[in-house]
PDB file of C-alpha atoms in Angstrom:
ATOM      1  CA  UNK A   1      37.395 -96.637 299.700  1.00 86.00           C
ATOM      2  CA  UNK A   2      35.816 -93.780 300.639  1.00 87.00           C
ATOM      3  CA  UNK A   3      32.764 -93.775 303.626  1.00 93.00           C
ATOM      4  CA  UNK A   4      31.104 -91.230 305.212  1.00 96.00           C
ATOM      5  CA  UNK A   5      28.978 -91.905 309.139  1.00 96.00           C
ATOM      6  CA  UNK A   6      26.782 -90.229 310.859  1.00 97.00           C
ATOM      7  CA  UNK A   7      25.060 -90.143 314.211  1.00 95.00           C
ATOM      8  CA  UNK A   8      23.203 -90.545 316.142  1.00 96.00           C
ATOM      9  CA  UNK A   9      20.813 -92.055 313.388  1.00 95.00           C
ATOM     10  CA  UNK A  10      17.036 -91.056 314.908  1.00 96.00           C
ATOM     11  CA  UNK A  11      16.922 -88.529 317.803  1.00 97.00           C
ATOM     12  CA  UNK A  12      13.639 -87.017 319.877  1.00 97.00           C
ATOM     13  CA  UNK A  13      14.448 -84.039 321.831  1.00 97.00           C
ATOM     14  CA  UNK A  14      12.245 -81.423 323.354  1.00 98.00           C
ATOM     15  CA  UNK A  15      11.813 -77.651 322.808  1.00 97.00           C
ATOM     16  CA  UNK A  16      14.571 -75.024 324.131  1.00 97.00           C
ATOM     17  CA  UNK A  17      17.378 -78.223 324.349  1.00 97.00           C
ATOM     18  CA  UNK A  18      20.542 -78.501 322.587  1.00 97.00           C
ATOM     19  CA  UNK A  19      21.659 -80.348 319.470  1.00 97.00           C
ATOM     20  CA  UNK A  20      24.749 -81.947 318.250  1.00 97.00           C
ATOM     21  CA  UNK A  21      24.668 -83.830 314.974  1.00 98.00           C
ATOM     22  CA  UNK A  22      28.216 -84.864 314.183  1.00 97.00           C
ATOM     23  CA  UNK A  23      29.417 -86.550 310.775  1.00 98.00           C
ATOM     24  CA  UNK A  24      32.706 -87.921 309.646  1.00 98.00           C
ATOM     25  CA  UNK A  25      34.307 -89.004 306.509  1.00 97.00           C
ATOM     26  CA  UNK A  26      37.308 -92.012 305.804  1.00 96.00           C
ATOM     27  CA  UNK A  27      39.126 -92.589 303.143  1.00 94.00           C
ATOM     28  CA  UNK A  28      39.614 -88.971 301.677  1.00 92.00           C
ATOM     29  CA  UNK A  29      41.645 -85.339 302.519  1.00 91.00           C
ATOM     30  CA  UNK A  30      40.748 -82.073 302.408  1.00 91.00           C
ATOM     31  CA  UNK A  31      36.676 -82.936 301.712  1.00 92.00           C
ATOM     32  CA  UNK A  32      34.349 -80.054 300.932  1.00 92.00           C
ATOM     33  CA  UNK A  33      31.373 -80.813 303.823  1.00 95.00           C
ATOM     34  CA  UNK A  34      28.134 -80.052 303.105  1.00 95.00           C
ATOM     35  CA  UNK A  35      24.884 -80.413 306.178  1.00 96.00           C
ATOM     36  CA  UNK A  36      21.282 -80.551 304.473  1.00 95.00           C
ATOM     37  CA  UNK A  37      17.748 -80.516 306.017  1.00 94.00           C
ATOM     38  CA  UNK A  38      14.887 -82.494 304.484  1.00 91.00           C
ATOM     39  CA  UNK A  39      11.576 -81.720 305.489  1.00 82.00           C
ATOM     40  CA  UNK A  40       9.151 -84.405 305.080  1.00 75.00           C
ATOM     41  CA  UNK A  41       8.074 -85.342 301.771  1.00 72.00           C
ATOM     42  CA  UNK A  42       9.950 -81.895 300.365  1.00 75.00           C
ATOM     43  CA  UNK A  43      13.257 -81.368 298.794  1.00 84.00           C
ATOM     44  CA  UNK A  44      16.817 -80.784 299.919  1.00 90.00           C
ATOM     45  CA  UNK A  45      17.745 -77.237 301.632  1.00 90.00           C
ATOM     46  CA  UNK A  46      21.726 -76.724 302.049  1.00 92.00           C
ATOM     47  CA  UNK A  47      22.199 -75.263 305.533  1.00 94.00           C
ATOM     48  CA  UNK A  48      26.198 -74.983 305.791  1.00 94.00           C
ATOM     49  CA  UNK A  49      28.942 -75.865 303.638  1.00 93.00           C
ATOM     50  CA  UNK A  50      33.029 -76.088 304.801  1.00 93.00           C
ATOM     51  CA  UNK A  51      36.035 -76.086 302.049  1.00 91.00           C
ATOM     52  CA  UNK A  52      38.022 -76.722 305.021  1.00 92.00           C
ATOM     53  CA  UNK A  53      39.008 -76.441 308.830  1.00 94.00           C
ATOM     54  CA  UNK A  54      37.532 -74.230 310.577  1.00 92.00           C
ATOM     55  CA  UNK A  55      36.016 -72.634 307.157  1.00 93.00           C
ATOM     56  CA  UNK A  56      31.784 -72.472 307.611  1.00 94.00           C
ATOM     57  CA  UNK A  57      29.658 -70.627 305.111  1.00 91.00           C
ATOM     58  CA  UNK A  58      26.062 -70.280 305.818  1.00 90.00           C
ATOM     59  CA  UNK A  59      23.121 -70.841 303.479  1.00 86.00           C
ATOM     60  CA  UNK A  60      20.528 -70.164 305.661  1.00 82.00           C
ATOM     61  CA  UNK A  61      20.020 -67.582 308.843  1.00 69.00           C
ATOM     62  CA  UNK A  62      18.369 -69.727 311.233  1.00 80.00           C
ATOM     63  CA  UNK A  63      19.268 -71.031 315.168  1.00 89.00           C
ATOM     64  CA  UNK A  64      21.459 -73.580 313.898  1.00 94.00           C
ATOM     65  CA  UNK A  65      25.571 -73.332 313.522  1.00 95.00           C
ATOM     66  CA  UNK A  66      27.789 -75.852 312.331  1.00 96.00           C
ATOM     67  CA  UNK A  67      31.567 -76.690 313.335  1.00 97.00           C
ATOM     68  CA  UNK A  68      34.937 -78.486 311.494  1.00 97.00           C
ATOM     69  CA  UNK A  69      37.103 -79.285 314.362  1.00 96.00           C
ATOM     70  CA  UNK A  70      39.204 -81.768 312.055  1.00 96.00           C
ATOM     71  CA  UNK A  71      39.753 -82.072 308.742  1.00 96.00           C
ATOM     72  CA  UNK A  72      37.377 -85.040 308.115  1.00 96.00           C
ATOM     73  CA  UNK A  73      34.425 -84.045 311.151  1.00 97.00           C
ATOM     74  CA  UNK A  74      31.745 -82.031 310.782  1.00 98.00           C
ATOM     75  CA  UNK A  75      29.504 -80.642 312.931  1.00 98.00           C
ATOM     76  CA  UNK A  76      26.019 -79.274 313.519  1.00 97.00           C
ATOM     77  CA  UNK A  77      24.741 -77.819 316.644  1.00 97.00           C
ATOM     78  CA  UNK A  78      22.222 -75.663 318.576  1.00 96.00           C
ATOM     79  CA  UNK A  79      21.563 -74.601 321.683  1.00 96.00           C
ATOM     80  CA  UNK A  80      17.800 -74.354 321.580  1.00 96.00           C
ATOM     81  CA  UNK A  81      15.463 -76.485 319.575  1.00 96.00           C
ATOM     82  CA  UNK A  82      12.548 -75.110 317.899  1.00 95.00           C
ATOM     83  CA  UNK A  83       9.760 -77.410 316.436  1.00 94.00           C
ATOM     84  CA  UNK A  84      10.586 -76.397 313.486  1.00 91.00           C
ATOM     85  CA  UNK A  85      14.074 -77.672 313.519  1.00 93.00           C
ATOM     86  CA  UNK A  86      12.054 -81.157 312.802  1.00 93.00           C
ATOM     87  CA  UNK A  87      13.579 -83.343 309.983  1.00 93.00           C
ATOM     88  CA  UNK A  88      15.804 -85.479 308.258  1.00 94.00           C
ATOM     89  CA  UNK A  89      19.946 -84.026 308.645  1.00 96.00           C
ATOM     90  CA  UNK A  90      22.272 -85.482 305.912  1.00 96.00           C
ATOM     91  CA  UNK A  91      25.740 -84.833 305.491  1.00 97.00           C
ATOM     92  CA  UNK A  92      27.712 -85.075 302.289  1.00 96.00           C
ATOM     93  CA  UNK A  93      30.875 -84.482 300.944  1.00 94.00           C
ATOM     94  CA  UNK A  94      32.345 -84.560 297.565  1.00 91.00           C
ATOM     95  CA  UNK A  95      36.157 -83.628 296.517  1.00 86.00           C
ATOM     96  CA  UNK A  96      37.628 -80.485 296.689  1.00 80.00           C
ATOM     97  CA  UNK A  97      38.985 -78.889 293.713  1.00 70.00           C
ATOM     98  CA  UNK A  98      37.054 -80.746 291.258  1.00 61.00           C
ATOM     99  CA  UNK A  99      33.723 -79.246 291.206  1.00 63.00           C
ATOM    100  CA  UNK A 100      32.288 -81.369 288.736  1.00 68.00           C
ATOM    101  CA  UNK A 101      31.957 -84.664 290.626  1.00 83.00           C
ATOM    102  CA  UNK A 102      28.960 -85.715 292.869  1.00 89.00           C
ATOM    103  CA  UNK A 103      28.290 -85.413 296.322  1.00 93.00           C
ATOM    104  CA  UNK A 104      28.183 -88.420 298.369  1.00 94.00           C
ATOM    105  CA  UNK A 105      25.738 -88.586 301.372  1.00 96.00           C
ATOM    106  CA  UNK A 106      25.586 -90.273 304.556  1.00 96.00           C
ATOM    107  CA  UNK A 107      22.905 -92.490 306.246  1.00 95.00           C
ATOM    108  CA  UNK A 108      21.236 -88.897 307.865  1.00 95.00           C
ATOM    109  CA  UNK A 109      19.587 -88.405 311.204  1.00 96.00           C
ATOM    110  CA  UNK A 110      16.204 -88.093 311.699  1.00 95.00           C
ATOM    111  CA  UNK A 111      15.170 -85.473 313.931  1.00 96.00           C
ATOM    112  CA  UNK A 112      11.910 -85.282 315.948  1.00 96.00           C
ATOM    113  CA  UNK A 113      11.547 -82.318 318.388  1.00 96.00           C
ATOM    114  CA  UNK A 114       8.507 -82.614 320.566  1.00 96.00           C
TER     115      UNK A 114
ATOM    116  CA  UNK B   1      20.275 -67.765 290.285  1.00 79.00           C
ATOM    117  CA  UNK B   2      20.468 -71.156 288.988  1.00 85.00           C
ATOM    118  CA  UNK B   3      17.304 -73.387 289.648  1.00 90.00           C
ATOM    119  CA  UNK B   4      16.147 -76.936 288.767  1.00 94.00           C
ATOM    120  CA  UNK B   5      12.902 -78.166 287.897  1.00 94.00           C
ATOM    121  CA  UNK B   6      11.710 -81.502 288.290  1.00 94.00           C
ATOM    122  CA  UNK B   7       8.069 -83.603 287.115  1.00 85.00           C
ATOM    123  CA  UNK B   8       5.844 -83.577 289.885  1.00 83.00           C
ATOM    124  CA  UNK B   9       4.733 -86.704 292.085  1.00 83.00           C
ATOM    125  CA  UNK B  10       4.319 -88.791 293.145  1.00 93.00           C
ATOM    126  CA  UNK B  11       4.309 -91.364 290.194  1.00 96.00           C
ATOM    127  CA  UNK B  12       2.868 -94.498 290.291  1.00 97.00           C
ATOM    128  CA  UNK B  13       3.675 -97.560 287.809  1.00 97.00           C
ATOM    129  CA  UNK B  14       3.282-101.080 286.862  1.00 97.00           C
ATOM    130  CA  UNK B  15       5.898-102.876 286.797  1.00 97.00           C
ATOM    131  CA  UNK B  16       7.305-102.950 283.262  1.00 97.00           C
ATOM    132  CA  UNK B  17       6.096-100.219 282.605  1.00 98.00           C
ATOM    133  CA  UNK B  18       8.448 -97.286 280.488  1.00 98.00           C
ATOM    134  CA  UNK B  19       9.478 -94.301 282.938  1.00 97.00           C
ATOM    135  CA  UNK B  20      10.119 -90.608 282.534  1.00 97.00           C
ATOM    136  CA  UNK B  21      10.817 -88.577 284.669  1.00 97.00           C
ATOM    137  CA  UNK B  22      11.270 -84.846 283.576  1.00 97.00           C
ATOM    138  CA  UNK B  23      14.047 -82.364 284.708  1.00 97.00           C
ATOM    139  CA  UNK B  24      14.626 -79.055 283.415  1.00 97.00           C
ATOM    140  CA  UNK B  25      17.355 -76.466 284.746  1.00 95.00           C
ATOM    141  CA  UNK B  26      18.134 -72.543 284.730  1.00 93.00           C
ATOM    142  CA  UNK B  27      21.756 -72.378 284.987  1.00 87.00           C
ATOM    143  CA  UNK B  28      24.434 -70.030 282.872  1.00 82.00           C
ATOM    144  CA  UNK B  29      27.431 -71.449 281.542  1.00 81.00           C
ATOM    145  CA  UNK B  30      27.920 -75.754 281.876  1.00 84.00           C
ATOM    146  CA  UNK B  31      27.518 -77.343 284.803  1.00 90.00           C
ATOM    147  CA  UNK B  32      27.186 -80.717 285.338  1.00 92.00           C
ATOM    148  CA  UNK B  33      24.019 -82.810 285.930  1.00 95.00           C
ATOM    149  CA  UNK B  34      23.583 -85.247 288.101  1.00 96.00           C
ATOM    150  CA  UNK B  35      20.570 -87.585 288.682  1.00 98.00           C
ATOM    151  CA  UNK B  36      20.353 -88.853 292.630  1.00 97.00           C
ATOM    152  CA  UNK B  37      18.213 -91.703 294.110  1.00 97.00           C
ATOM    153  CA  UNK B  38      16.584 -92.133 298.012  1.00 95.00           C
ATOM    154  CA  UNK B  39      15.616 -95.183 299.273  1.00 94.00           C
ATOM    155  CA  UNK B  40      13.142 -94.532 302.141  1.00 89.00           C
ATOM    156  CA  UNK B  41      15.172 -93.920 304.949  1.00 87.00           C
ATOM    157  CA  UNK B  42      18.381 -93.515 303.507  1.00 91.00           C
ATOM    158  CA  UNK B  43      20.427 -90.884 302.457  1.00 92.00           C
ATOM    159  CA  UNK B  44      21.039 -90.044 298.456  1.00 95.00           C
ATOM    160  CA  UNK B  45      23.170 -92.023 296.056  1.00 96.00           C
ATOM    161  CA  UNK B  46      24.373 -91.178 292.800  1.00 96.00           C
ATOM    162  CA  UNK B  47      22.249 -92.649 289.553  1.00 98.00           C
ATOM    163  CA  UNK B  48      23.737 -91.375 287.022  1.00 97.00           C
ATOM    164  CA  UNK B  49      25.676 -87.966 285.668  1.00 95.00           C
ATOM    165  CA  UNK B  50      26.448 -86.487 282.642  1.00 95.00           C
ATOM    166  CA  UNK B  51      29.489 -83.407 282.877  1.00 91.00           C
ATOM    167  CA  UNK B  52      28.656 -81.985 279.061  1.00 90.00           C
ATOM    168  CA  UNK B  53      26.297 -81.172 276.536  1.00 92.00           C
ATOM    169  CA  UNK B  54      24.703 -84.478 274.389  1.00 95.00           C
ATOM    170  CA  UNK B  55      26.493 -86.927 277.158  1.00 95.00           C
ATOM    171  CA  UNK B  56      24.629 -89.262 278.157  1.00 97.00           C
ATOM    172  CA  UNK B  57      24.315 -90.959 281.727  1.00 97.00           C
ATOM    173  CA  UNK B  58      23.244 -94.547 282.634  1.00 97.00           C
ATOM    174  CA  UNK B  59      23.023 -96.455 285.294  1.00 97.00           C
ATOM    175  CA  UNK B  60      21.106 -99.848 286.361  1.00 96.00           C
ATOM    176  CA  UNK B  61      18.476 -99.212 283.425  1.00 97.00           C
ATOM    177  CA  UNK B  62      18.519 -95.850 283.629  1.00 98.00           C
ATOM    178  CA  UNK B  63      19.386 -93.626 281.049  1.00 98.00           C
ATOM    179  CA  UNK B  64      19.731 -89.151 280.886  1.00 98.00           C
ATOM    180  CA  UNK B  65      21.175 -87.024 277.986  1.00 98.00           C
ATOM    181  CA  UNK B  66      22.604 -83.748 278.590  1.00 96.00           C
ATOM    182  CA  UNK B  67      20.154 -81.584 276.275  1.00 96.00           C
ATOM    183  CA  UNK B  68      21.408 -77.861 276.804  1.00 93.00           C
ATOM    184  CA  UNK B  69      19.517 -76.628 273.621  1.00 93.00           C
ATOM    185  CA  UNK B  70      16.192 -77.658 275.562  1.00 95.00           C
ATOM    186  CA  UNK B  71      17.946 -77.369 279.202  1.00 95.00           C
ATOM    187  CA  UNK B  72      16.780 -80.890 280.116  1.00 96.00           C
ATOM    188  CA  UNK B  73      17.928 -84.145 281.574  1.00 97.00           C
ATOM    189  CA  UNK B  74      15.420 -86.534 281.372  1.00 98.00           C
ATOM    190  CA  UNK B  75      15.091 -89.446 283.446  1.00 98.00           C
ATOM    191  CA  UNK B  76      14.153 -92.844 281.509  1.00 98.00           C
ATOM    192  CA  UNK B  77      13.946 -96.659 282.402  1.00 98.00           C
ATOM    193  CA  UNK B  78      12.593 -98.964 279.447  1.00 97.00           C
ATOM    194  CA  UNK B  79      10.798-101.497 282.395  1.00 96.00           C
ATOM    195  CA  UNK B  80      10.582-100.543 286.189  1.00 98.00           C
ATOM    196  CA  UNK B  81      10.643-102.851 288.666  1.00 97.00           C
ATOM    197  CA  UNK B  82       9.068-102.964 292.293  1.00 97.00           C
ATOM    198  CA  UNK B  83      12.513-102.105 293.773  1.00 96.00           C
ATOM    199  CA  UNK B  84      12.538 -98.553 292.076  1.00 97.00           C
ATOM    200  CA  UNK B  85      10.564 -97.232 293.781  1.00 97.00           C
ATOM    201  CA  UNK B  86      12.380 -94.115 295.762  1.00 96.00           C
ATOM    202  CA  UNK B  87      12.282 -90.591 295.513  1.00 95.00           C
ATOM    203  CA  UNK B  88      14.596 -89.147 292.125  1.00 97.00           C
ATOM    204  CA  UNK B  89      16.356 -86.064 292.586  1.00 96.00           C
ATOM    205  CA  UNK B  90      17.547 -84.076 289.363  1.00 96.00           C
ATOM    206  CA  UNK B  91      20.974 -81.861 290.072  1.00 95.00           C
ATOM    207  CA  UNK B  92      23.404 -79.325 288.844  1.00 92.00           C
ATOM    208  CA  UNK B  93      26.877 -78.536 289.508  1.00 89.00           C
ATOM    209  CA  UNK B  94      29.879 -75.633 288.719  1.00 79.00           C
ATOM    210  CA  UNK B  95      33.350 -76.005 289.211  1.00 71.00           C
ATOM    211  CA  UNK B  96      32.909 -73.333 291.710  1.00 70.00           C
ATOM    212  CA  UNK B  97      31.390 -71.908 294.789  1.00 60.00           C
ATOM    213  CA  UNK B  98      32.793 -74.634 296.984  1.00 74.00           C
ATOM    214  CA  UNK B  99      31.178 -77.511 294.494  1.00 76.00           C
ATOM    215  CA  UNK B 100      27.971 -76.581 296.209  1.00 83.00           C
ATOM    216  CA  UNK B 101      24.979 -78.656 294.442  1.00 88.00           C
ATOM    217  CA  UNK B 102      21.518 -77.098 293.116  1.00 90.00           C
ATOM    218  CA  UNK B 103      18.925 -79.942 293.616  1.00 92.00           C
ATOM    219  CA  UNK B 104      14.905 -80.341 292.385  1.00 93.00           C
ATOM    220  CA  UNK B 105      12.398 -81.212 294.692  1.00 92.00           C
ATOM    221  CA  UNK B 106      12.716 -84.620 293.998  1.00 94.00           C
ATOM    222  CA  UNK B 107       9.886 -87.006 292.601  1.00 95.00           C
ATOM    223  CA  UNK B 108       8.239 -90.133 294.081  1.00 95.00           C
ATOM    224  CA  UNK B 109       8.372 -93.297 292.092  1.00 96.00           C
ATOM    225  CA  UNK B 110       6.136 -95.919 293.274  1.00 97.00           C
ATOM    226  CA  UNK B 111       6.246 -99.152 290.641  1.00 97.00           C
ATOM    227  CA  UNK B 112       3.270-101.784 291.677  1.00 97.00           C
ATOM    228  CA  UNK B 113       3.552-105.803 290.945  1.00 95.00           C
TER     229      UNK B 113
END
């Protein structure tokens, strides 16, 4: 069966540091990724999406990036925090070449930058 | 663009009590709809889906048809229990731009003893 981790699972960081959210998937090949932010009490916003390695397509122009070193790892970084950057990170994935199928989401990350 | 439009929150219930929980899309074409639960703290899990027009999803109690004359897919539960209570998210889906998902704002449940 199919699983999907991420980690770390809470994380407090100041202004101006760096992030590194990272996110794998078992069980599966060739995954379409997918990194969310949910802002408390609000809905989902997509942030980047990968059909594949090395493949990123950006939703949103903001100080974040994200990375697919491997076919099954994906990765969001930055290297300086804003307060705004504050929120709840989940990564999903559903199967590529069959559009019609769900998304399934990992645990998520809760951010808190101070 | 293609949009979805969920029921405000939060809702609060008695247990047993019926639920609806209203969803409403802009989309061209047929995508699929999806409904999505959140336990607090957790990430999403699938509810239910429905992939055409007059399906119906159900899951656990929960029940959505596909309406695309009315563009809906209504969220129901005959009697909610305490352990419902999450936040619902209503979604759509094409067999295209990378599978990416279109999600509501999602709605708060909260079902009293």
């Amino acid at each position: 069966s199919q699983t999907i981790h991420q980690w770390p699972a809470t994380l407090v960081q100041p202004v101006g540091s760096p992030l590194s959210l990272e996110c794998t998937v078992e069980g599966t090949s060739n995954p379409n990724l997918y990194w969310y932010r949910q802002a408390a009490g609000r809905g989902l916003q997509l942030l980047f999406y990968s059909v594949g390695i090395g493949q990123i397509s950006s939703e949103v122009p903001q100080n974040l990036s994200a990375s697919r070193p491997q076919d099954r790892q994906f990765i969001l970084s930055s290297k300086k925090l804003l307060l705004s950057d504050s929120g709840f990170y989940l990564c999903a994935w559903s199967l590529s070449g069959t559009g019609y199928d769900e998304q399934f989401f990992g645990p998520g990350t809760r951010l808190t930058v101070l | 663009g293609n949009s979805v439009t969920q029921m405000e929150g939060p809702v609060t219930l008695s247990e047993e009590a019926f639920l609806t929980i209203n969803c409403t899309y802009t989309a061209t074409g047929y995508p699929s709809l999806f409904w999505y639960v959140q336990y607090p703290g957790e990430g999403l899990q699938l509810l239910l889906k429905a992939t055409k027009a007059d399906d119906k999803g159900s899951n656990k109690g929960f029940e959505a048809t596909y309406r695309k004359e009315t563009t809906s897919f209504h969220l129901e539960k005959g009697s909610v229990q305490v352990s419902d209570s999450a936040v619902y998210f209503c979604a759509l889906k094409y067999n295209t731009n990378a599978g990416k998902s279109t999600f509501g704002d999602g709605t708060t449940l909260t079902v009293k003893p």
